[in-house]
Coordinates of C-alpha atoms in Angstrom, one line a residue:
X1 CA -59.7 33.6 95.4
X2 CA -61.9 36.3 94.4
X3 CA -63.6 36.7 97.8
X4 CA -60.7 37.2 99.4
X5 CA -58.9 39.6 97.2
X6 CA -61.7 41.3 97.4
X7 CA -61.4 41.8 101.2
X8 CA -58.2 42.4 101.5
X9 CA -58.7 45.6 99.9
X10 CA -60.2 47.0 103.5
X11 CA -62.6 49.0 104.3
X12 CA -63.2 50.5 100.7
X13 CA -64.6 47.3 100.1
X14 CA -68.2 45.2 100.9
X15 CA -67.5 43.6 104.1
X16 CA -68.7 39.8 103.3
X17 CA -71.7 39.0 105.2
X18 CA -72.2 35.1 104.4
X19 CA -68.8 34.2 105.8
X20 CA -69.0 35.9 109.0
X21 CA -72.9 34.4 109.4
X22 CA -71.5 31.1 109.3
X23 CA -68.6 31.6 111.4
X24 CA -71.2 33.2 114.1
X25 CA -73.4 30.1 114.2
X26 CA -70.4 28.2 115.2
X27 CA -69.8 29.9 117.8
X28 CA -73.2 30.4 119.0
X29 CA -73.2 26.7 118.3
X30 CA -70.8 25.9 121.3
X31 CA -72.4 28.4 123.7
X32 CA -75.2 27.0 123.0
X33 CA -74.3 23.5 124.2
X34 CA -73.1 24.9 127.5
X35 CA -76.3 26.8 128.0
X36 CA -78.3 24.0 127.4
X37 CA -76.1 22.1 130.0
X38 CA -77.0 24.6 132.1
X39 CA -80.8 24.7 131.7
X40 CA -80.7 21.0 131.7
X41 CA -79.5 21.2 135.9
X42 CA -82.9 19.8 137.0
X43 CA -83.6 17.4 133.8
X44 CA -80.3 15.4 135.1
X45 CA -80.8 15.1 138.4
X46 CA -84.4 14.2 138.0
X47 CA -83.4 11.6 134.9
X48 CA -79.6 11.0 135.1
X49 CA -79.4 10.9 138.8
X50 CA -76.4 13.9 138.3
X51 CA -75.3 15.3 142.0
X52 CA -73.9 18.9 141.5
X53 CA -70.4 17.5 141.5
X54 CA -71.8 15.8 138.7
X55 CA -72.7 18.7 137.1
X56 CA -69.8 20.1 137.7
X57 CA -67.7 17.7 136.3
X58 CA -70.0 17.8 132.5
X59 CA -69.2 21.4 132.3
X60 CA -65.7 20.4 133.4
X61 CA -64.9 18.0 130.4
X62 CA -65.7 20.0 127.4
X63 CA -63.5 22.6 128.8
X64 CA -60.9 20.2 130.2
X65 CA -60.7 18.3 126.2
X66 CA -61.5 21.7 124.3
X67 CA -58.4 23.1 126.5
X68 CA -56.7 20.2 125.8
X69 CA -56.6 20.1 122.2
X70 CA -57.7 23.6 120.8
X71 CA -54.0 24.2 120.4
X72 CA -53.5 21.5 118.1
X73 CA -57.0 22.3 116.6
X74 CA -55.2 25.8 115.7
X75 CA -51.9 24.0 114.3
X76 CA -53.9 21.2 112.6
X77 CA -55.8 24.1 110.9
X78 CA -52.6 25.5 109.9
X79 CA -51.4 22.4 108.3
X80 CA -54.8 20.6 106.8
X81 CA -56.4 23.8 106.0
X82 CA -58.8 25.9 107.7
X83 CA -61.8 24.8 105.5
X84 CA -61.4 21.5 106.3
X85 CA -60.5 21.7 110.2
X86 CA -63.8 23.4 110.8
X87 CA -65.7 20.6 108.9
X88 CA -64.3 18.0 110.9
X89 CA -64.9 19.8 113.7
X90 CA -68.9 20.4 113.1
X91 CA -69.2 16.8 112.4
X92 CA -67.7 15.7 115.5
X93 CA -69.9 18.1 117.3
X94 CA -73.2 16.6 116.2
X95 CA -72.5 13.8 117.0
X96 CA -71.6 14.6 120.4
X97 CA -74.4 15.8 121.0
X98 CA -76.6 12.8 119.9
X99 CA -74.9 10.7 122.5
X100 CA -75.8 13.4 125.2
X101 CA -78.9 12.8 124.3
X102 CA -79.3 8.9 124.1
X103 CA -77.0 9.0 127.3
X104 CA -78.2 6.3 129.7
X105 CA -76.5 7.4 132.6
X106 CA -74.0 10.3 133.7
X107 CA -70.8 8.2 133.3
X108 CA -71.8 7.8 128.9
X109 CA -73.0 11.9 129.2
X110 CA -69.8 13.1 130.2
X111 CA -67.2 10.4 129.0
X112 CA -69.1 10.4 125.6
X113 CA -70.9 13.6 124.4
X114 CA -69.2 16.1 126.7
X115 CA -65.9 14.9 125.2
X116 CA -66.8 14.6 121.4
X117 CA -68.3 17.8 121.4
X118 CA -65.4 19.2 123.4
X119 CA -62.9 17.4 120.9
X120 CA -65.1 18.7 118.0
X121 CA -65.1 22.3 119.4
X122 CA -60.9 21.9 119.4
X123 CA -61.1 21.8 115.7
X124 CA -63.9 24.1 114.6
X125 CA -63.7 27.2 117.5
X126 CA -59.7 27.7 116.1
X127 CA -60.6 27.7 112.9
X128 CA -63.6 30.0 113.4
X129 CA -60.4 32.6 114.4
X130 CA -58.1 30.9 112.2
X131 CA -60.4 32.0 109.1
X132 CA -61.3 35.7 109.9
X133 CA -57.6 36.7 109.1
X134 CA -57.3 34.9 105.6
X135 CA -61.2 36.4 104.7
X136 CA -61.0 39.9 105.9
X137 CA -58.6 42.5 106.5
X138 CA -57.9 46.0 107.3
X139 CA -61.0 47.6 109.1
X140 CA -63.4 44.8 107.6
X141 CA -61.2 42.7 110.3
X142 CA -61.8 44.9 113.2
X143 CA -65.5 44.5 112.5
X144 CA -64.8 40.7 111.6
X145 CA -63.8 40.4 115.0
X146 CA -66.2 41.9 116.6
X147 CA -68.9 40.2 115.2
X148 CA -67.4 36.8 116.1
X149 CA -67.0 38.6 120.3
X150 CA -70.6 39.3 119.6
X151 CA -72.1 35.5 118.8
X152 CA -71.9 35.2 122.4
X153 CA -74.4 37.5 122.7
X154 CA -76.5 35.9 120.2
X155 CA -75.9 32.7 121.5
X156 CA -77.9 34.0 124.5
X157 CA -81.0 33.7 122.1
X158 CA -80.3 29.6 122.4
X159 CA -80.6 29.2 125.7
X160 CA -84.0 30.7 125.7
X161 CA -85.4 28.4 122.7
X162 CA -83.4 25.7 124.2
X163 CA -85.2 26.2 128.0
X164 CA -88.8 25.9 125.8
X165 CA -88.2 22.7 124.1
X166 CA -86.6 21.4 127.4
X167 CA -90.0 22.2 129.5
X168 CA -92.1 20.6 126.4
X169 CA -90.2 18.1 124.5
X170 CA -87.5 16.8 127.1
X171 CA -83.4 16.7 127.5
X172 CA -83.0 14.2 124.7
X173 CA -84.7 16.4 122.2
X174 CA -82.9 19.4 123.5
X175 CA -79.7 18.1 122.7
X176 CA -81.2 16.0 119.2
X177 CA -81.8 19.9 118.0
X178 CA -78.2 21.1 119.0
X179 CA -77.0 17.9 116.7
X180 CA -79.3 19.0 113.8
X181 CA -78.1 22.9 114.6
X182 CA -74.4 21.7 114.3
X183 CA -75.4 19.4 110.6
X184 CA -76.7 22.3 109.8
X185 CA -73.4 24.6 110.2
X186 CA -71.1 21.7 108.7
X187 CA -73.2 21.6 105.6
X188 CA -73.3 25.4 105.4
X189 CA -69.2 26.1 105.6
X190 CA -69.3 24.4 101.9
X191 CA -70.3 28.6 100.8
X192 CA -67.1 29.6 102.8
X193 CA -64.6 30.9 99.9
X194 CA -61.7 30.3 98.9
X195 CA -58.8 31.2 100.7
X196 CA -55.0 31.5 100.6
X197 CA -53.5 27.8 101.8
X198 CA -50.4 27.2 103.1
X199 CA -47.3 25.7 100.7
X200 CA -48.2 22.1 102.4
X201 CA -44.8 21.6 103.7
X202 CA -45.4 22.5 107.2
X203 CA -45.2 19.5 109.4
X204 CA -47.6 18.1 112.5
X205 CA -45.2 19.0 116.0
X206 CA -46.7 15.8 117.6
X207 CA -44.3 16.2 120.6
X208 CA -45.9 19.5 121.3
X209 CA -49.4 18.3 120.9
X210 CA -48.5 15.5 123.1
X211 CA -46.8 17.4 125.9
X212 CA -49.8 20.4 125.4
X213 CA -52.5 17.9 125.6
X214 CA -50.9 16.0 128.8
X215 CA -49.8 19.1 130.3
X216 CA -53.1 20.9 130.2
X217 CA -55.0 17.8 131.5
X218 CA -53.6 16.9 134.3
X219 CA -53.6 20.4 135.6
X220 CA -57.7 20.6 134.1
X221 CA -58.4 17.7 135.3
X222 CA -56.5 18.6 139.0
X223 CA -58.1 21.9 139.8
X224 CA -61.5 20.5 139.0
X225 CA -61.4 17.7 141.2
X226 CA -60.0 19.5 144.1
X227 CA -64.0 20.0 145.3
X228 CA -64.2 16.2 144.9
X229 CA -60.7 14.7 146.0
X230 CA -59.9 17.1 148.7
X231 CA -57.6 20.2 148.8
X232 CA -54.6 17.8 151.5
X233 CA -56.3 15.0 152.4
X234 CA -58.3 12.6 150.5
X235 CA -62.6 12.5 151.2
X236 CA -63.6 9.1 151.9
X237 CA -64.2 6.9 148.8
X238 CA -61.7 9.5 146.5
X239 CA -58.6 8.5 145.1
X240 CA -55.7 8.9 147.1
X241 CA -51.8 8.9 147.8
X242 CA -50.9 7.4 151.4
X243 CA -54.6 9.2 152.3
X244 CA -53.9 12.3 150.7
X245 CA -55.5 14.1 147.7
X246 CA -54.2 13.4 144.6
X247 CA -55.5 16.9 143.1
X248 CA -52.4 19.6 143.7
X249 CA -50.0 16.8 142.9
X250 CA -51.4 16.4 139.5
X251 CA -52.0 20.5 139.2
X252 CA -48.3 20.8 139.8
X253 CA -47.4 17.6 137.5
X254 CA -49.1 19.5 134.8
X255 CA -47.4 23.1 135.3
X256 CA -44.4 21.0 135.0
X257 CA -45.3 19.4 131.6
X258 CA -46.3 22.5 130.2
X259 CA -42.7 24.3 131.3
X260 CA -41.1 21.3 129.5
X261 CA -43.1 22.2 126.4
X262 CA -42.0 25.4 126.1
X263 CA -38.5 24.5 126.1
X264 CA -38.9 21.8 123.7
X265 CA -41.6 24.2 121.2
X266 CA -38.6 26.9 121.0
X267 CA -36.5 24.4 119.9
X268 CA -39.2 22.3 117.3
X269 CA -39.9 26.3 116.0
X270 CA -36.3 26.6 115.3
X271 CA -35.8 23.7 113.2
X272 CA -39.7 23.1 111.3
X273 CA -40.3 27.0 111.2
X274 CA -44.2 26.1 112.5
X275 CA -44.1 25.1 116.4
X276 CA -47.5 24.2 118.4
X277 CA -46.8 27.3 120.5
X278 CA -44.9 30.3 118.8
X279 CA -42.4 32.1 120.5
X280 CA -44.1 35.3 119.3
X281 CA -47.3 34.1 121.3
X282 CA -44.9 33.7 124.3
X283 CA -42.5 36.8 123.8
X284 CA -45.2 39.7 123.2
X285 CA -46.4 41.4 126.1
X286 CA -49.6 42.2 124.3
X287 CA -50.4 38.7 123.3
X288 CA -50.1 37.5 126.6
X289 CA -52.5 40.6 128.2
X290 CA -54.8 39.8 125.0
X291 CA -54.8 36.3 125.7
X292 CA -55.6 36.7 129.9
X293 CA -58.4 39.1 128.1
X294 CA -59.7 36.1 126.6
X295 CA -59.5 33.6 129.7
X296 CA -61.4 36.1 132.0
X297 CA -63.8 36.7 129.6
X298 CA -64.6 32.7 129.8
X299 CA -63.5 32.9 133.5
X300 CA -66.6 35.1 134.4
X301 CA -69.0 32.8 132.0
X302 CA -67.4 29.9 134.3
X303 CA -68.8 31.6 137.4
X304 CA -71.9 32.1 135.7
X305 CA -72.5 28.2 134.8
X306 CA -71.0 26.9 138.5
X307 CA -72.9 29.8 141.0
X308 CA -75.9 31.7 139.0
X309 CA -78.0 29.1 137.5
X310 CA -77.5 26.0 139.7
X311 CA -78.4 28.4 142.3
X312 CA -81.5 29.9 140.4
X313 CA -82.7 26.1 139.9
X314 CA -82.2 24.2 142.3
X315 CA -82.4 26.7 145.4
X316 CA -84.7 29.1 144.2
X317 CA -87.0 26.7 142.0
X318 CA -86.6 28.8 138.7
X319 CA -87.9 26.6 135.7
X320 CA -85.6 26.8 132.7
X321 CA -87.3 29.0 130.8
X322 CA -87.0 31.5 133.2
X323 CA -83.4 30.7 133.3
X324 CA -83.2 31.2 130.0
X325 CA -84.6 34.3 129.7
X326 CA -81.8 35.7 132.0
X327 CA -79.4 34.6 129.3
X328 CA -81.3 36.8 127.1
X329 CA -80.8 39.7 129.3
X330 CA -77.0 38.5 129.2
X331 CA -76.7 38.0 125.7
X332 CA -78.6 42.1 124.7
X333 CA -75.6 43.8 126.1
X334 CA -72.9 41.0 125.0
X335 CA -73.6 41.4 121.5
X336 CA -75.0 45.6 121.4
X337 CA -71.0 46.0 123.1
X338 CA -68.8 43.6 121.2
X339 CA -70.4 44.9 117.5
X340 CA -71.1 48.2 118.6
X341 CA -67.4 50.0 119.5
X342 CA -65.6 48.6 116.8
X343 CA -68.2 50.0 114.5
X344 CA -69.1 52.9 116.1
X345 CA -65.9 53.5 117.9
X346 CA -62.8 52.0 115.5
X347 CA -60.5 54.5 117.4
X348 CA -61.3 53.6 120.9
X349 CA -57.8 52.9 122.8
X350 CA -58.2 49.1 123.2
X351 CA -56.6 49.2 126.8
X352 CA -59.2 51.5 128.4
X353 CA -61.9 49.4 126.4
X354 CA -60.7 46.1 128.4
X355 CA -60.0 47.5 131.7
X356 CA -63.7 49.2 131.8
X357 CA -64.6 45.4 130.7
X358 CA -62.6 43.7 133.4
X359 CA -64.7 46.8 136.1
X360 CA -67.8 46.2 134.9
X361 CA -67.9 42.2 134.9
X362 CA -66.5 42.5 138.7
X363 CA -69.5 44.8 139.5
X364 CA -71.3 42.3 137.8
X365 CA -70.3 39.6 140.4
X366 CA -71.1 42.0 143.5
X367 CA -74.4 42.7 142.1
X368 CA -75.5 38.9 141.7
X369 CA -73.6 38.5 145.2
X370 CA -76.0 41.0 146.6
X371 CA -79.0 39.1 144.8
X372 CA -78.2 35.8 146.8
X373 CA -80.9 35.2 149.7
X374 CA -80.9 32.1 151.9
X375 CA -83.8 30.9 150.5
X376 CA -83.9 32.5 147.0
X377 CA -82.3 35.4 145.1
X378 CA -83.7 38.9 144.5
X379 CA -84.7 39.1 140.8
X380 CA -84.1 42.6 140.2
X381 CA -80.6 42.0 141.2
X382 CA -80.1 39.1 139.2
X383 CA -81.4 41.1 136.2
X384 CA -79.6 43.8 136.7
X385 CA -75.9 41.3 137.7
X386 CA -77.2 39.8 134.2
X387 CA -76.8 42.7 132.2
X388 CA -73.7 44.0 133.6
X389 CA -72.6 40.8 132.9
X390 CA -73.3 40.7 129.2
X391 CA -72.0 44.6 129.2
X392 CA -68.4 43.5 130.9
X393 CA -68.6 40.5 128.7
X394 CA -69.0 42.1 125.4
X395 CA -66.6 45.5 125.7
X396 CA -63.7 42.8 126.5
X397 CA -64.8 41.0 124.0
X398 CA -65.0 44.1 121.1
X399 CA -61.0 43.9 121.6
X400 CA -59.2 40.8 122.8
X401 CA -59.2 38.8 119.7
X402 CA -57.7 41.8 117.5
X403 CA -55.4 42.9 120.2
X404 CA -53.5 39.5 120.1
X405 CA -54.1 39.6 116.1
X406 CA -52.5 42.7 115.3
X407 CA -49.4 41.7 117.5
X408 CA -47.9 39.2 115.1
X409 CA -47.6 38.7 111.6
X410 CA -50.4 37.1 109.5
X411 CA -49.6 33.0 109.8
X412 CA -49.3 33.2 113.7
X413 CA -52.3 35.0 113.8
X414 CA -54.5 32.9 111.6
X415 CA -53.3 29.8 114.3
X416 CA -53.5 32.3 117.2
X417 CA -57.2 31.1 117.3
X418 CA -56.3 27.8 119.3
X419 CA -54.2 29.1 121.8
X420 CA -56.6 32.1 122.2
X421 CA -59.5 29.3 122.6
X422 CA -57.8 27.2 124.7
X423 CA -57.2 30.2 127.1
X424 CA -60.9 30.6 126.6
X425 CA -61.6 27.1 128.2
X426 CA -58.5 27.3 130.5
X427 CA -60.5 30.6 131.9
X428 CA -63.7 28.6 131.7
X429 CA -62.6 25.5 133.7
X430 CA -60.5 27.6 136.3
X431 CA -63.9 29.8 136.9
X432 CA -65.7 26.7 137.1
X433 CA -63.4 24.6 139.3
X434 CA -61.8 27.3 141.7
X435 CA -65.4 28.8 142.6
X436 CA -66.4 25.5 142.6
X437 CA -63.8 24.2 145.6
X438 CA -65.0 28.4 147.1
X439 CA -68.7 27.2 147.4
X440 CA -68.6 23.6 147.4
X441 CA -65.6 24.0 150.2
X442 CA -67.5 26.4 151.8
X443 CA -70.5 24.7 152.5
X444 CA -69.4 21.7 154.0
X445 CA -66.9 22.8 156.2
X446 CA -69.1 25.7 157.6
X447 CA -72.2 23.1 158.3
X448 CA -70.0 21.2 160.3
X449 CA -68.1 24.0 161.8
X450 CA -71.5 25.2 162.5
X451 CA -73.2 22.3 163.8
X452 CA -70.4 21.4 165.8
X453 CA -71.0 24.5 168.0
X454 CA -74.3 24.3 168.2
X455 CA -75.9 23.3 171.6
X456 CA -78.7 21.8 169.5
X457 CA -77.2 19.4 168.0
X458 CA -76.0 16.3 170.0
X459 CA -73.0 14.9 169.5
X460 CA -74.0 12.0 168.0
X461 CA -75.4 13.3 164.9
X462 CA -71.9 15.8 164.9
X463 CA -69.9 12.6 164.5
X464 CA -72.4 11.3 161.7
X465 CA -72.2 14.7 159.7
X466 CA -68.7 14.8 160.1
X467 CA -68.1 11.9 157.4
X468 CA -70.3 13.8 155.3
X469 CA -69.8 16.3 152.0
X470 CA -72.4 18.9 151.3
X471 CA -73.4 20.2 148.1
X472 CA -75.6 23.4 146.7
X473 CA -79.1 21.7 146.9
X474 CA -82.2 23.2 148.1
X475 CA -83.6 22.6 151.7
X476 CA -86.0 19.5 150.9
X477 CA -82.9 17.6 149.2
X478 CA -80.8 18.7 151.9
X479 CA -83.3 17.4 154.3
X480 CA -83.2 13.9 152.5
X481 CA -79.4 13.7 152.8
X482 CA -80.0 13.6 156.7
X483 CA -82.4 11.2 156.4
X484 CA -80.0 8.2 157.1
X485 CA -79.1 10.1 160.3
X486 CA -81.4 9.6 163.1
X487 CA -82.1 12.9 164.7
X488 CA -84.9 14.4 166.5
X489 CA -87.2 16.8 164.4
X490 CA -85.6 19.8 166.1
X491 CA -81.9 19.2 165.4
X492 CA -83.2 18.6 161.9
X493 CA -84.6 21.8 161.5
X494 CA -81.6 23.2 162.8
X495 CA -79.4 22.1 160.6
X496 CA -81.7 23.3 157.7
X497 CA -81.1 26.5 159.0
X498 CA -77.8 26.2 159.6
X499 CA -77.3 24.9 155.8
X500 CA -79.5 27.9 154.5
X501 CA -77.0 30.0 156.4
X502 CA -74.2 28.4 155.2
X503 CA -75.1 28.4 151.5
X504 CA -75.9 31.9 151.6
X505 CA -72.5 33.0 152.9
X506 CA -70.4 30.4 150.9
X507 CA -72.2 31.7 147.5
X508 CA -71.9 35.3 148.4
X509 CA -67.6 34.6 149.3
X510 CA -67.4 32.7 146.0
X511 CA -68.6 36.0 143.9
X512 CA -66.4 37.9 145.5
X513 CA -63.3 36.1 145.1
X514 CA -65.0 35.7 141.4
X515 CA -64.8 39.3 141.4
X516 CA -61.2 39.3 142.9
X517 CA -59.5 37.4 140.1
X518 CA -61.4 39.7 137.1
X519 CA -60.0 42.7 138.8
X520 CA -56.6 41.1 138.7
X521 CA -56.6 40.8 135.2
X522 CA -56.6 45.4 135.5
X523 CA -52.7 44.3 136.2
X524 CA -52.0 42.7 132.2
X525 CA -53.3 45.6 131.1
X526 CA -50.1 48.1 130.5
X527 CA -48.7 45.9 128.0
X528 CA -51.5 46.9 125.5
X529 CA -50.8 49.2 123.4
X530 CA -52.8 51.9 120.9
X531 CA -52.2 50.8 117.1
X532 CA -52.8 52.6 114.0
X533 CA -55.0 51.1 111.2
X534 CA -53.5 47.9 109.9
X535 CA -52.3 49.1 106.3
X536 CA -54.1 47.1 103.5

């Protein structure tokens, strides 16, 4: 206990480096896995046969289970310890991802590694939060904090090694080095120190894990699929009820669930004193702002994995190397911002810090808007919609985890971690899935819309194309979609120009209403507040 009565003295005492290292390579850990899924783009089409609904759908399940279950993650660490949570959590993490990368075909990628490592992250990302209370306090948390905001900026460095061993080695060995990376953290956490434990009374709220975990799934797994099912009716060969899409029933089944649990959690809180979902996460103004904070933060690095780099591979041919070295130019600002003001800057009014967050990742999105060509993107743009990006990403980052932190008292805000993750992936998925439906949406209703009223293009191949769903591809794979369709050479180039026009304007609407929702999040803002320095 030495360690951490040592901490809790504050700021007049060394700030403990080893603990915080550790808890930064697990969070680097699970960016990582995302940005290699997103430098791998090419490697699955080419060897996995993915389509980019595909794709879509692997980034989809590790947020859909990590949403899921990181609020149970957070509780479990509460009642297990946080120690232990963590471990399980690294363990199921590598070996997630050595089943991504023996994977035969999509269906064992995503229904097997995307969910362990998801399931694994719902254990170890809470208790990454869950720990930084019980090791450091006073200003040394502050700094704690920010340094754990900042491993997403570090984590940009992954994505760059990552991209090399994918262009020499392979996929498999890409993700055979994130399973030895993620051995290498479990075995590691053994120097974590001791720490206070709880009185090992507390008991598991299974009916809140239950109605949590259902609750958030079906509206996850609703919103995603909306781009696949259909927004009213059905696509052919989707699931359906009486033809129409079974998507917003299941979003709205969902919101239901997850109204029933609050009701039930005030009442399980009442009687056990420990509830899944505290009403002090619910009742503060400031936790809620601090955790929207959080879900845009992930919301924007959702529009990231869904628009910028499927478009920067598979439109404009960028290897992923080159990919990765825009995460690099991400990660720079992410981790200079989320370190840098609560060192440099422990006074700073946390409100004016996150809305100048929430301003600068919107002009993020209109610069990376800007970037999009029909054929291409303008690097310089990208770079610079990059480094916004990490800037925005970073100064949101330097204060939403403390600002929920300091709103409650110690225990709720050592379990904070998993409903502050969970918002994290709820943010994630939405970004993915709603610009997703924007772009994926887009494009195939405008190629028709377009084609339709074009004198070009004979009514014959219209009827064809209208049974037809287009994706983001590039123009030879969009060529080879219409090869089934016999069409003179003309009408064909037509409709590669009408596609190129189409994908241009659908991407460029999708940042923008990208940019829309970050904006809104200016509106949670007044609830947070200016605190003094937490007394040690």
């Amino acid at each position: 206990m030495a360690s951490t009565a040592a901490a809790k003295e504050g700021g007049k005492e060394k700030f403990l480096v080893l603990p915080i290292l550790v808890l930064i390579l697990a969070q680097m850990g699970t960016s990582g896995d995302n940005g290699a899924l997103s430098l791998a783009a090419t490697a699955l089409t080419q060897d996995l046969g993915a389509t980019v609904a595909d794709i879509q759908l692997a980034n989809m399940v590790y947020s859909l289970m990590a949403g899921a279950f990181m609020i149970a993650g957070g509780m479990m660490g509460t009642i297990i310890g946080w120690k232990k949570n963590f471990r399980i959590g690294a363990a199921l993490c590598a070996l997630g991802e050595v089943v991504l990368a023996f994977a035969p075909n999509m269906m064992v990628f995503i229904w097997g590694g995307r969910v362990l490592v998801g399931f694994g992250a719902s254990f170890m990302i809470p208790s990454v939060l869950g720990l930084v209370p019980k090791i450091y306090y006073g200003a040394n948390r502050v700094l704690a904090f920010g340094c754990i905001g900042a491993a997403s900026g570090l984590s940009a460095l992954l994505p760059l090694v990552l991209g090399v061993v994918m262009e020499l080695a392979g996929m498999k060995v890409t993700f055979l080095v994130l399973a030895v990376y993620f051995a290498i953290v479990l075995l590691l956490s053994f120097k974590l120190p001791e720490i206070e434990q709880n009185d090992g009374k507390l008991k598991f709220d299974g009916i809140g894990v239950a109605l949590a975990g259902l609750g958030l799934f079906l509206f996850l797994v609703g919103i995603s699929q909306i781009s696949s099912w259909g927004l009213v009716e059905a696509f052919p060969g989707a699931p359906s009820i009486a033809g129409f899409s079974p998507a917003i029933p299941m979003v709205i089944a969902g919101l239901i669930v997850l109204a029933v649990l609050v009701v039930v959690e005030k009442k399980v809180e009442a009687k056990n004193g420990l509830a899944l979902l505290p009403q002090s996460f619910l009742k503060t103004p400031q936790v809620l702002a601090g955790l929207a904070a959080s879900a845009i933060t992930f919301f924007f690095m959702g529009v990231q994995a869904i628009l910028m780099a499927p478009y920067l591979q598979l439109v404009a041919g960028w290897s992923a190397i080159t990919v990765g070295v825009i995460s690099i130019v991400t990660g720079a600002p992410t981790f200079a911002f989320s370190m840098g003001i609560p060192k440099f800057c422990p006074n700073a009014n946390p409100r004016r810090v996150i809305q100048l967050g929430y301003i600068v990742m919107a002009s993020a999105l209109g610069c990376m808007a800007m970037a999009v060509t029909k054929t291409g993107v303008n690097s310089m743009l990208i770079y610079l919609g990059a480094f916004l990006a990490g800037s925005g990403a970073g100064i949101v980052s330097s204060q939403a985890n403390n600002v929920v932190a300091l709103a409650v008292n110690e225990r709720d805000a050592a379990q904070s971690g998993g409903i502050q993750t969970t918002m994290r992936n709820v943010g994630q998925a939405l970004g993915i899935a709603l610009l997703g439906a924007v772009l994926l949406f887009g494009i195939t209703n405008s190629v028709k819309a377009e084609a339709a009223n074009n004198a070009a293009i004979s009514p014959e191949v219209n009827a064809q194309l209208a049974d037809m769903n287009f994706s983001l591809v590039s123009d030879a794979n969009f060529e080879a979609q219409l090869s089934e369709i016999d069409m003179t050479d003309a009408e064909r180039t037509e409709l590669v120009k009408i596609n190129q026009d189409c994908r241009f304007n659908s991407t460029r609407m999708a940042y923008a209403v990208g940019a829309c929702i970050v904006l809104a999040g200016l509106l949670t803002t007044p609830a947070i507040k200016i605190f003094k320095k937490e007394e040690a």
